Amino acid sequence: MYVGVVGSLFLTSYRSISMAEIHIVIVEDEPDILDVLSYSLKREGFQVTAALDGAEGLNLIQAKLPDLVLLDLMLPSMDGLDICRHLKNKERTRTIPVVMLTAKGEESDIVLGLGIGADDYVTKPFSPKELIARVKAVLRRCGPAAKPSAEQIIEVDQLAIDIGKHKVCLAGSEVKFTATEFRLLHYLASNPGRVFTREQLLDQTFGNDVVVVDRNIDVHIRAIRKKIDPSQLYIGTIRGVGYRFKDLN
Ligand code: CA
């Protein structure tokens, strides 16, 4: 399967940054999980510092801004959602990517976390391999090497989204898209691997100043899938949370 992003800067520029220059803070109060996280990340060459307590974690982050934060939700002294809210509300820390660690069945926390600006989440129990893949994907998207993407055409497998021409092609044939559907697909495809809640998709794709006839995201996703993605190769549904354009890299 061919997967590529024409003219994209982020993959190539990411590779030029050594892992040893990337500093990750873990805030997790369960020592066993912390050990696994820390070991897995260090083995990949990341610099890791850790805190077992929420307030201590926030201090650690503020003392020396890391490139990414792995954040457990249930923590002593200050919970993960509060820490995330704090980071995303402050100019100085707003752009630090946050990956939440959640237990299975905490969909409402995931929705809340993504809503206040967390960049992704990993559900416990996780495999170290999955964790590393998620961390790397988030760093590609919003880490130190990520630059505003300059690509004019996003190509993934059989799908090509021409941003300049507002055109979508599947296997070389143009598929007609409404303006709303195009904005939604473009937004999702520009953030591969990132999960968005329905509310975020509405806010971030349409804002408040655009009249969207149907504000039900599910209806638009259904329409898009019917046109280009009947087998859901590209757009995945994350049950109880929202949607994600699959990171086929
Ligand atoms: Ca915990």
mmCIF file of C-alpha atoms and ligand atoms in Angstrom:
data_model
loop_
_atom_site.group_PDB
_atom_site.id
_atom_site.type_symbol
_atom_site.label_atom_id
_atom_site.label_comp_id
_atom_site.label_asym_id
_atom_site.label_seq_id
_atom_site.Cartn_x
_atom_site.Cartn_y
_atom_site.Cartn_z
ATOM 1 C CA MET A 1 0.000 0.000 0.000
ATOM 2 C CA TYR A 2 1.367 3.387 -0.941
ATOM 3 C CA VAL A 3 1.057 6.079 1.689
ATOM 4 C CA GLY A 4 2.537 9.490 1.288
ATOM 5 C CA VAL A 5 1.975 13.162 1.854
ATOM 6 C CA VAL A 6 3.065 15.175 -1.151
ATOM 7 C CA GLY A 7 5.271 18.107 -0.252
ATOM 8 C CA SER A 8 4.968 17.391 3.452
ATOM 9 C CA LEU A 9 7.786 18.602 5.630
ATOM 10 C CA PHE A 10 7.091 16.873 8.861
ATOM 11 C CA LEU A 11 8.295 13.327 8.235
ATOM 12 C CA THR A 12 11.667 14.255 6.815
ATOM 13 C CA SER A 13 12.335 17.038 9.277
ATOM 14 C CA TYR A 14 11.343 14.807 12.187
ATOM 15 C CA ARG A 15 13.982 12.265 11.250
ATOM 16 C CA SER A 16 16.680 14.912 11.426
ATOM 17 C CA ILE A 17 16.031 15.427 15.154
ATOM 18 C CA SER A 18 17.704 12.930 17.432
ATOM 19 C CA MET A 19 15.566 11.271 20.103
ATOM 20 C CA ALA A 20 18.135 12.214 22.725
ATOM 21 C CA GLU A 21 17.175 15.842 22.203
ATOM 22 C CA ILE A 22 13.553 15.067 22.966
ATOM 23 C CA HIS A 23 12.588 15.405 26.582
ATOM 24 C CA ILE A 24 9.448 13.708 27.888
ATOM 25 C CA VAL A 25 7.889 14.236 31.317
ATOM 26 C CA ILE A 26 5.782 11.379 32.712
ATOM 27 C CA VAL A 27 3.295 12.076 35.502
ATOM 28 C CA GLU A 28 2.049 8.733 36.819
ATOM 29 C CA ASP A 29 1.488 7.635 40.401
ATOM 30 C CA GLU A 30 1.651 3.872 39.880
ATOM 31 C CA PRO A 31 5.351 2.957 40.192
ATOM 32 C CA ASP A 32 5.044 -0.226 38.100
ATOM 33 C CA ILE A 33 3.438 1.575 35.185
ATOM 34 C CA LEU A 34 5.901 4.419 35.518
ATOM 35 C CA ASP A 35 8.792 1.955 35.291
ATOM 36 C CA VAL A 36 7.438 0.401 32.099
ATOM 37 C CA LEU A 37 6.799 3.805 30.534
ATOM 38 C CA SER A 38 10.155 5.159 31.508
ATOM 39 C CA TYR A 39 12.036 2.069 30.385
ATOM 40 C CA SER A 40 10.252 1.907 27.012
ATOM 41 C CA LEU A 41 10.857 5.565 26.236
ATOM 42 C CA LYS A 42 14.496 5.542 27.340
ATOM 43 C CA ARG A 43 15.144 2.470 25.227
ATOM 44 C CA GLU A 44 13.992 4.524 22.246
ATOM 45 C CA GLY A 45 16.539 7.169 23.188
ATOM 46 C CA PHE A 46 14.203 9.768 24.717
ATOM 47 C CA GLN A 47 15.226 11.777 27.757
ATOM 48 C CA VAL A 48 12.749 11.042 30.516
ATOM 49 C CA THR A 49 11.915 12.688 33.819
ATOM 50 C CA ALA A 50 9.029 11.621 36.002
ATOM 51 C CA ALA A 51 6.805 12.644 38.882
ATOM 52 C CA LEU A 52 4.525 10.431 40.973
ATOM 53 C CA ASP A 53 2.268 13.264 42.055
ATOM 54 C CA GLY A 54 0.186 15.844 40.176
ATOM 55 C CA ALA A 55 1.463 19.076 41.704
ATOM 56 C CA GLU A 56 5.036 17.849 41.551
ATOM 57 C CA GLY A 57 4.488 16.943 37.891
ATOM 58 C CA LEU A 58 3.230 20.416 37.043
ATOM 59 C CA ASN A 59 6.254 21.975 38.778
ATOM 60 C CA LEU A 60 8.564 19.696 36.869
ATOM 61 C CA ILE A 61 6.971 20.688 33.553
ATOM 62 C CA GLN A 62 7.110 24.390 34.353
ATOM 63 C CA ALA A 63 10.713 24.248 35.583
ATOM 64 C CA LYS A 64 12.019 22.975 32.262
ATOM 65 C CA LEU A 65 9.530 22.813 29.427
ATOM 66 C CA PRO A 66 9.522 19.310 27.933
ATOM 67 C CA ASP A 67 8.754 18.347 24.334
ATOM 68 C CA LEU A 68 5.885 16.100 25.384
ATOM 69 C CA VAL A 69 3.969 15.177 28.546
ATOM 70 C CA LEU A 70 2.561 11.730 29.327
ATOM 71 C CA LEU A 71 -0.158 12.355 31.830
ATOM 72 C CA ASP A 72 -2.090 9.945 34.008
ATOM 73 C CA LEU A 73 -5.574 11.172 34.942
ATOM 74 C CA MET A 74 -6.056 9.953 38.515
ATOM 75 C CA LEU A 75 -3.211 11.454 40.500
ATOM 76 C CA PRO A 76 -2.616 12.536 44.066
ATOM 77 C CA SER A 77 -2.770 16.279 44.865
ATOM 78 C CA MET A 78 -3.843 17.457 41.388
ATOM 79 C CA ASP A 79 -5.544 15.340 38.746
ATOM 80 C CA GLY A 80 -4.418 14.966 35.157
ATOM 81 C CA LEU A 81 -7.306 16.939 33.656
ATOM 82 C CA ASP A 82 -6.466 19.916 35.888
ATOM 83 C CA ILE A 83 -2.829 19.737 34.878
ATOM 84 C CA CYS A 84 -3.783 19.552 31.208
ATOM 85 C CA ARG A 85 -6.179 22.494 31.567
ATOM 86 C CA HIS A 86 -3.470 24.469 33.302
ATOM 87 C CA LEU A 87 -0.893 23.763 30.580
ATOM 88 C CA LYS A 88 -3.270 24.513 27.718
ATOM 89 C CA ASN A 89 -4.442 27.799 29.282
ATOM 90 C CA LYS A 90 -0.970 29.285 29.651
ATOM 91 C CA GLU A 91 0.792 30.844 26.699
ATOM 92 C CA ARG A 92 4.148 29.438 27.794
ATOM 93 C CA THR A 93 3.015 25.802 27.975
ATOM 94 C CA ARG A 94 0.095 25.760 25.531
ATOM 95 C CA THR A 95 1.961 24.099 22.655
ATOM 96 C CA ILE A 96 3.500 21.236 24.661
ATOM 97 C CA PRO A 97 1.826 18.076 23.376
ATOM 98 C CA VAL A 98 -0.044 16.110 26.039
ATOM 99 C CA VAL A 99 -0.811 12.385 25.785
ATOM 100 C CA MET A 100 -3.246 11.175 28.441
ATOM 101 C CA LEU A 101 -3.046 7.767 30.062
ATOM 102 C CA THR A 102 -6.527 6.482 30.764
ATOM 103 C CA ALA A 103 -8.066 3.282 32.011
ATOM 104 C CA LYS A 104 -10.460 1.407 29.736
ATOM 105 C CA GLY A 105 -14.010 2.616 30.141
ATOM 106 C CA GLU A 106 -13.069 6.222 30.851
ATOM 107 C CA GLU A 107 -14.599 7.527 27.622
ATOM 108 C CA SER A 108 -16.077 10.576 29.297
ATOM 109 C CA ASP A 109 -12.646 11.535 30.631
ATOM 110 C CA ILE A 110 -11.171 11.050 27.180
ATOM 111 C CA VAL A 111 -13.799 13.309 25.617
ATOM 112 C CA LEU A 112 -13.201 15.884 28.336
ATOM 113 C CA GLY A 113 -9.417 15.655 27.986
ATOM 114 C CA LEU A 114 -9.462 16.045 24.208
ATOM 115 C CA GLY A 115 -11.905 18.909 24.654
ATOM 116 C CA ILE A 116 -9.482 20.828 26.856
ATOM 117 C CA GLY A 117 -6.636 20.316 24.437
ATOM 118 C CA ALA A 118 -4.942 16.960 25.092
ATOM 119 C CA ASP A 119 -3.348 15.758 21.873
ATOM 120 C CA ASP A 120 -3.954 12.034 22.189
ATOM 121 C CA TYR A 121 -4.556 9.280 24.720
ATOM 122 C CA VAL A 122 -3.369 5.764 25.406
ATOM 123 C CA THR A 123 -5.619 3.308 27.237
ATOM 124 C CA LYS A 124 -4.272 1.103 29.989
ATOM 125 C CA PRO A 125 -3.268 -1.640 29.757
ATOM 126 C CA PHE A 126 -1.131 -0.569 26.804
ATOM 127 C CA SER A 127 1.627 -2.327 24.930
ATOM 128 C CA PRO A 128 4.959 -0.467 24.966
ATOM 129 C CA LYS A 129 4.975 -0.769 21.175
ATOM 130 C CA GLU A 130 1.632 1.018 20.879
ATOM 131 C CA LEU A 131 2.717 3.670 23.339
ATOM 132 C CA ILE A 132 5.915 4.425 21.417
ATOM 133 C CA ALA A 133 3.999 4.584 18.128
ATOM 134 C CA ARG A 134 1.520 7.062 19.616
ATOM 135 C CA VAL A 135 4.237 9.221 21.146
ATOM 136 C CA LYS A 136 6.133 9.345 17.863
ATOM 137 C CA ALA A 137 2.972 10.174 15.922
ATOM 138 C CA VAL A 138 2.178 13.054 18.282
ATOM 139 C CA LEU A 139 5.751 14.342 18.032
ATOM 140 C CA ARG A 140 5.559 14.224 14.222
ATOM 141 C CA ARG A 141 2.360 16.219 14.395
ATOM 142 C CA CYS A 142 3.178 18.774 17.039
ATOM 143 C CA GLY A 143 6.668 18.161 18.378
ATOM 144 C CA PRO A 144 9.755 20.335 17.939
ATOM 145 C CA ALA A 145 10.214 19.339 14.293
ATOM 146 C CA ALA A 146 6.634 19.925 13.247
ATOM 147 C CA LYS A 147 6.239 22.927 11.026
ATOM 148 C CA PRO A 148 3.130 24.446 9.571
ATOM 149 C CA SER A 149 2.372 22.068 6.816
ATOM 150 C CA ALA A 150 2.853 23.543 3.397
ATOM 151 C CA GLU A 151 1.478 20.699 1.353
ATOM 152 C CA GLN A 152 -1.030 21.459 -1.314
ATOM 153 C CA ILE A 153 -2.061 17.874 -1.903
ATOM 154 C CA ILE A 154 -2.536 15.276 0.792
ATOM 155 C CA GLU A 155 -2.185 11.796 -0.664
ATOM 156 C CA VAL A 156 -3.025 8.707 1.310
ATOM 157 C CA ASP A 157 -3.340 5.392 -0.471
ATOM 158 C CA GLN A 158 -5.943 5.930 -3.249
ATOM 159 C CA LEU A 159 -7.122 9.240 -1.874
ATOM 160 C CA ALA A 160 -5.848 12.669 -2.946
ATOM 161 C CA ILE A 161 -7.062 15.905 -1.377
ATOM 162 C CA ASP A 162 -6.044 18.972 -3.369
ATOM 163 C CA ILE A 163 -6.266 21.876 -0.960
ATOM 164 C CA GLY A 164 -5.572 24.640 -3.475
ATOM 165 C CA LYS A 165 -8.174 23.394 -5.933
ATOM 166 C CA HIS A 166 -10.662 22.185 -3.311
ATOM 167 C CA LYS A 167 -10.798 18.841 -5.062
ATOM 168 C CA VAL A 168 -10.968 15.252 -3.859
ATOM 169 C CA CYS A 169 -9.920 12.323 -6.046
ATOM 170 C CA LEU A 170 -10.272 8.634 -5.342
ATOM 171 C CA ALA A 171 -8.179 6.309 -7.516
ATOM 172 C CA GLY A 172 -7.637 9.172 -9.943
ATOM 173 C CA SER A 173 -11.312 10.106 -10.398
ATOM 174 C CA GLU A 174 -12.740 13.289 -8.966
ATOM 175 C CA VAL A 175 -15.474 12.916 -6.346
ATOM 176 C CA LYS A 176 -17.792 15.868 -5.766
ATOM 177 C CA PHE A 177 -17.686 17.220 -2.226
ATOM 178 C CA THR A 178 -19.788 19.913 -0.593
ATOM 179 C CA ALA A 179 -17.833 22.753 1.036
ATOM 180 C CA THR A 180 -18.703 21.416 4.489
ATOM 181 C CA GLU A 181 -17.594 17.890 3.678
ATOM 182 C CA PHE A 182 -14.362 19.176 2.167
ATOM 183 C CA ARG A 183 -13.475 21.232 5.222
ATOM 184 C CA LEU A 184 -14.142 18.311 7.493
ATOM 185 C CA LEU A 185 -12.141 15.813 5.435
ATOM 186 C CA HIS A 186 -9.281 18.274 4.989
ATOM 187 C CA TYR A 187 -9.154 18.976 8.707
ATOM 188 C CA LEU A 188 -9.169 15.302 9.674
ATOM 189 C CA ALA A 189 -6.632 14.322 7.008
ATOM 190 C CA SER A 190 -4.297 17.165 8.030
ATOM 191 C CA ASN A 191 -4.079 15.628 11.499
ATOM 192 C CA PRO A 192 -3.566 11.923 10.840
ATOM 193 C CA GLY A 193 -3.795 9.758 13.923
ATOM 194 C CA ARG A 194 -5.357 12.447 16.052
ATOM 195 C CA VAL A 195 -8.703 11.730 17.678
ATOM 196 C CA PHE A 196 -11.245 14.557 17.665
ATOM 197 C CA THR A 197 -14.505 14.764 19.542
ATOM 198 C CA ARG A 198 -17.583 15.767 17.566
ATOM 199 C CA GLU A 199 -17.638 19.107 19.317
ATOM 200 C CA GLN A 200 -14.010 19.788 18.420
ATOM 201 C CA LEU A 201 -14.680 18.947 14.796
ATOM 202 C CA LEU A 202 -17.585 21.375 14.724
ATOM 203 C CA ASP A 203 -15.639 24.142 16.462
ATOM 204 C CA GLN A 204 -12.373 23.688 14.668
ATOM 205 C CA THR A 205 -13.702 22.995 11.205
ATOM 206 C CA PHE A 206 -16.495 25.508 11.139
ATOM 207 C CA GLY A 207 -16.023 27.939 13.996
ATOM 208 C CA ASN A 208 -18.841 30.158 15.088
ATOM 209 C CA ASP A 209 -19.000 32.472 12.140
ATOM 210 C CA VAL A 210 -19.837 29.995 9.427
ATOM 211 C CA VAL A 211 -23.382 28.892 8.913
ATOM 212 C CA VAL A 212 -23.428 25.134 8.747
ATOM 213 C CA VAL A 213 -26.817 23.897 7.760
ATOM 214 C CA ASP A 214 -26.481 20.621 9.552
ATOM 215 C CA ARG A 215 -24.404 20.813 12.709
ATOM 216 C CA ASN A 216 -24.516 17.066 13.184
ATOM 217 C CA ILE A 217 -20.991 15.822 12.490
ATOM 218 C CA ASP A 218 -22.146 12.209 12.132
ATOM 219 C CA VAL A 219 -24.277 13.156 9.143
ATOM 220 C CA HIS A 220 -21.306 14.724 7.354
ATOM 221 C CA ILE A 221 -19.015 11.814 8.191
ATOM 222 C CA ARG A 222 -21.610 9.408 6.833
ATOM 223 C CA ALA A 223 -21.826 11.406 3.615
ATOM 224 C CA ILE A 224 -18.032 11.453 3.249
ATOM 225 C CA ARG A 225 -17.772 7.733 3.863
ATOM 226 C CA LYS A 226 -20.433 6.991 1.299
ATOM 227 C CA LYS A 227 -18.430 8.923 -1.289
ATOM 228 C CA ILE A 228 -14.874 7.782 -0.635
ATOM 229 C CA ASP A 229 -14.625 5.487 2.333
ATOM 230 C CA PRO A 230 -17.369 2.829 2.503
ATOM 231 C CA SER A 231 -15.054 0.300 4.170
ATOM 232 C CA GLN A 232 -13.701 2.887 6.630
ATOM 233 C CA LEU A 233 -10.103 2.596 5.550
ATOM 234 C CA TYR A 234 -9.424 6.271 6.187
ATOM 235 C CA ILE A 235 -11.794 7.595 8.805
ATOM 236 C CA GLY A 236 -12.158 5.538 11.952
ATOM 237 C CA THR A 237 -14.908 5.849 14.539
ATOM 238 C CA ILE A 238 -13.628 5.889 18.097
ATOM 239 C CA ARG A 239 -16.579 4.561 20.041
ATOM 240 C CA GLY A 240 -17.817 6.953 22.690
ATOM 241 C CA VAL A 241 -15.223 9.561 21.724
ATOM 242 C CA GLY A 242 -15.302 10.758 18.113
ATOM 243 C CA TYR A 243 -13.368 10.293 14.868
ATOM 244 C CA ARG A 244 -9.816 9.873 13.706
ATOM 245 C CA PHE A 245 -8.228 9.955 10.274
ATOM 246 C CA LYS A 246 -6.039 6.849 10.408
ATOM 247 C CA ASP A 247 -2.298 7.362 10.558
ATOM 248 C CA LEU A 248 -1.385 4.945 7.799
ATOM 249 C CA ASN A 249 2.332 5.723 8.190
HETATM 250 CA CA CA B 1 -3.270 6.963 38.680
#
